[in-house]
């Protein structure tokens, strides 16, 4: 796939098969994250936590469901891997940069996942749900002065994604 084909095929996947992704697929996703643009190249202000433990995934999923007020929902959609990004957040500016950095890492992984035939979805709701849960943040290895900034759920999709028609009208644009 070329870049435009991958972009056209990328979509949010919300139904996963239970099998775990391979170590090689995970390695490539992490390579994609490490190749993302990062503000002032301050890589030390970011941390990646890969969650593949079924127990920990279930705990995060349940916290998310509670947060959304619907214990029957599964905001991680049964994905077998959750890649969580946290970032340095000493002040509001650092926090803002960390959020931007996380989005860059996540989008790089989202596109690479598409290229590899994996399903993936950006996860923010569930991350908001556990941001203040220090015990859970500690389990994820998040340093005290870091904040959870976002995540991507990854796994084999239940359905093959369709290629979308690429348009320019969805987002209002001005050309000056
Ligand atoms: C900042 C951000 C946060 C998001 N958070 C969630 C989330 O918590 N759960 C979810 O299912 N999708 C989440 N999404 C995915 C969007 O809902 C999705 O990208 C959008 O509906 C467009 O659909 P598409 O990705 O299939 O093109 C998030 C996307 C972004 C960029």
XYZ file of C-alpha atoms and ligand atoms in Angstrom:
207
model
C 0.000 0.000 0.000
C 1.200 3.524 -0.659
C 0.561 6.286 1.897
C -2.763 7.434 0.373
C -4.053 3.847 0.151
C -3.177 3.254 3.808
C -4.840 6.541 4.826
C -7.974 5.569 2.840
C -8.127 2.162 4.526
C -7.438 3.339 8.110
C -10.545 3.372 10.241
C -11.492 2.870 13.873
C -11.952 -0.821 14.606
C -14.370 -1.672 17.422
C -14.599 -5.476 17.176
C -11.569 -7.741 17.653
C -10.734 -11.407 17.450
C -9.243 -12.762 20.706
C -5.828 -13.850 19.320
C -2.844 -11.805 20.397
C -0.797 -9.891 17.800
C 2.671 -11.306 17.120
C 5.860 -10.001 18.792
C 7.041 -8.869 15.327
C 3.819 -6.872 14.778
C 4.224 -5.283 18.216
C 7.860 -4.456 17.454
C 6.864 -2.741 14.207
C 4.124 -0.750 15.969
C 6.686 0.425 18.529
C 9.096 1.323 15.737
C 6.298 3.415 14.170
C 5.704 5.147 17.514
C 9.409 5.825 17.979
C 9.595 7.323 14.456
C 6.780 9.833 15.142
C 7.380 13.570 15.383
C 7.999 14.620 18.994
C 8.167 18.235 20.211
C 11.811 19.389 20.357
C 12.777 15.688 20.068
C 12.279 15.361 23.845
C 11.758 11.595 23.762
C 12.490 11.405 27.487
C 9.199 13.250 28.177
C 7.207 10.268 26.887
C 6.567 6.755 28.091
C 4.899 3.835 26.324
C 3.182 1.083 28.333
C 2.124 -2.007 26.374
C -0.725 -3.824 28.097
C -1.276 -7.433 27.023
C -2.156 -8.888 30.427
C -5.795 -10.004 30.200
C -6.292 -9.075 33.873
C -4.990 -5.552 33.465
C -6.936 -5.042 30.230
C -10.108 -6.164 32.023
C -9.411 -3.770 34.909
C -8.958 -0.802 32.560
C -12.019 -1.840 30.526
C -14.140 -2.021 33.697
C -12.915 1.359 34.953
C -13.851 2.816 31.556
C -17.304 1.245 31.653
C -17.872 2.681 35.156
C -16.702 6.101 33.946
C -19.233 5.981 31.092
C -21.945 4.873 33.525
C -22.676 1.617 31.709
C -21.127 -1.471 33.371
C -22.182 -3.618 30.407
C -20.076 -1.754 27.883
C -16.529 -2.643 26.836
C -14.706 0.556 25.895
C -11.603 -1.427 24.873
C -13.769 -3.545 22.535
C -11.982 -6.791 23.473
C -8.714 -5.734 21.829
C -5.860 -7.964 23.088
C -3.262 -5.153 23.126
C -3.523 -1.634 24.486
C -0.596 0.710 23.925
C -0.819 3.529 26.446
C 1.149 6.762 26.125
C 1.962 8.998 29.068
C 3.883 12.233 29.061
C 5.609 14.749 31.290
C 3.110 17.293 32.587
C 4.838 19.615 35.053
C 2.773 22.595 33.813
C -0.042 23.264 31.348
C 2.335 23.863 28.440
C 4.211 20.595 29.047
C 0.879 18.818 29.356
C -0.333 20.276 26.045
C 2.862 19.209 24.251
C 2.557 15.729 25.783
C -1.021 15.434 24.447
C 0.144 16.508 20.962
C 3.076 14.082 21.077
C 0.790 11.222 22.070
C -1.489 11.920 19.092
C 1.488 11.780 16.730
C 2.644 8.447 18.175
C -0.871 7.037 18.062
C -1.563 8.096 14.471
C 1.751 6.603 13.289
C 0.769 3.305 14.958
C -2.810 3.541 13.603
C -1.492 3.821 10.037
C 1.103 1.081 10.496
C -1.565 -1.196 12.008
C -3.664 -0.626 8.865
C -0.697 -1.480 6.670
C -0.161 -4.715 8.658
C -3.841 -5.691 8.335
C -4.463 -5.106 12.053
C -7.464 -3.285 13.479
C -6.881 -0.337 15.795
C -8.693 2.507 17.499
C -7.603 5.647 19.326
C -8.638 5.369 22.983
C -9.189 8.490 25.052
C -12.360 7.851 27.063
C -10.940 4.907 28.970
C -7.702 6.797 29.535
C -9.593 9.724 31.056
C -11.328 7.213 33.301
C -8.081 5.956 34.819
C -5.980 9.138 34.699
C -6.519 9.941 38.383
C -6.273 6.303 39.493
C -2.729 6.361 40.885
C -2.693 2.648 41.749
C -3.559 1.735 38.163
C -1.108 4.319 36.780
C 1.592 2.695 38.912
C 0.718 -0.715 37.486
C 1.223 0.859 34.051
C 4.624 2.187 35.125
C 3.593 5.828 34.696
C 6.036 8.131 36.542
C 4.521 10.466 39.192
C 5.127 13.644 37.162
C 3.655 12.126 33.989
C 0.022 12.105 32.922
C -1.814 9.532 30.810
C -2.292 11.158 27.423
C -3.923 8.582 25.160
C -3.818 5.039 23.907
C -4.393 2.819 20.927
C -6.132 -0.545 21.076
C -4.834 -3.076 18.564
C -5.717 -6.587 17.432
C -6.983 -8.649 14.525
C -10.224 -7.126 13.247
C -13.436 -9.145 13.071
C -14.134 -7.560 9.710
C -11.916 -6.391 6.890
C -12.127 -2.567 6.716
C -13.487 -0.914 3.600
C -11.433 1.595 1.691
C -13.002 5.006 2.171
C -13.542 7.565 -0.552
C -11.111 10.405 0.044
C -12.783 13.837 0.114
C -11.851 17.402 1.004
C -15.263 18.646 2.268
C -15.599 16.978 5.688
C -13.568 19.658 7.419
C -14.240 23.291 6.551
C -11.117 24.625 4.916
C -10.015 28.067 3.819
C -7.275 28.548 1.261
C -5.848 32.044 1.537
C -8.451 12.376 20.223
C -9.288 11.170 19.842
C -9.912 10.448 20.835
C -10.673 9.315 20.513
N -11.190 8.551 21.526
C -11.885 7.448 21.217
C -12.349 6.578 22.249
O -12.110 6.784 23.436
N -13.073 5.491 21.879
C -13.355 5.214 20.564
O -14.020 4.218 20.298
N -12.902 6.002 19.564
C -12.162 7.092 19.849
N -11.653 7.877 18.841
C -11.906 7.511 17.443
C -12.890 8.469 16.750
O -14.183 8.281 17.265
C -12.837 8.215 15.229
O -11.540 8.491 14.764
C -13.853 9.028 14.460
O -15.168 8.645 14.780
C -13.664 8.913 12.930
O -13.798 7.571 12.515
P -12.600 6.802 11.784
O -11.426 6.753 12.732
O -13.129 5.439 11.503
O -12.236 7.568 10.556
C -10.856 8.963 19.151
C -10.197 9.692 18.154
C -9.402 10.755 18.496
C -8.634 11.477 17.413
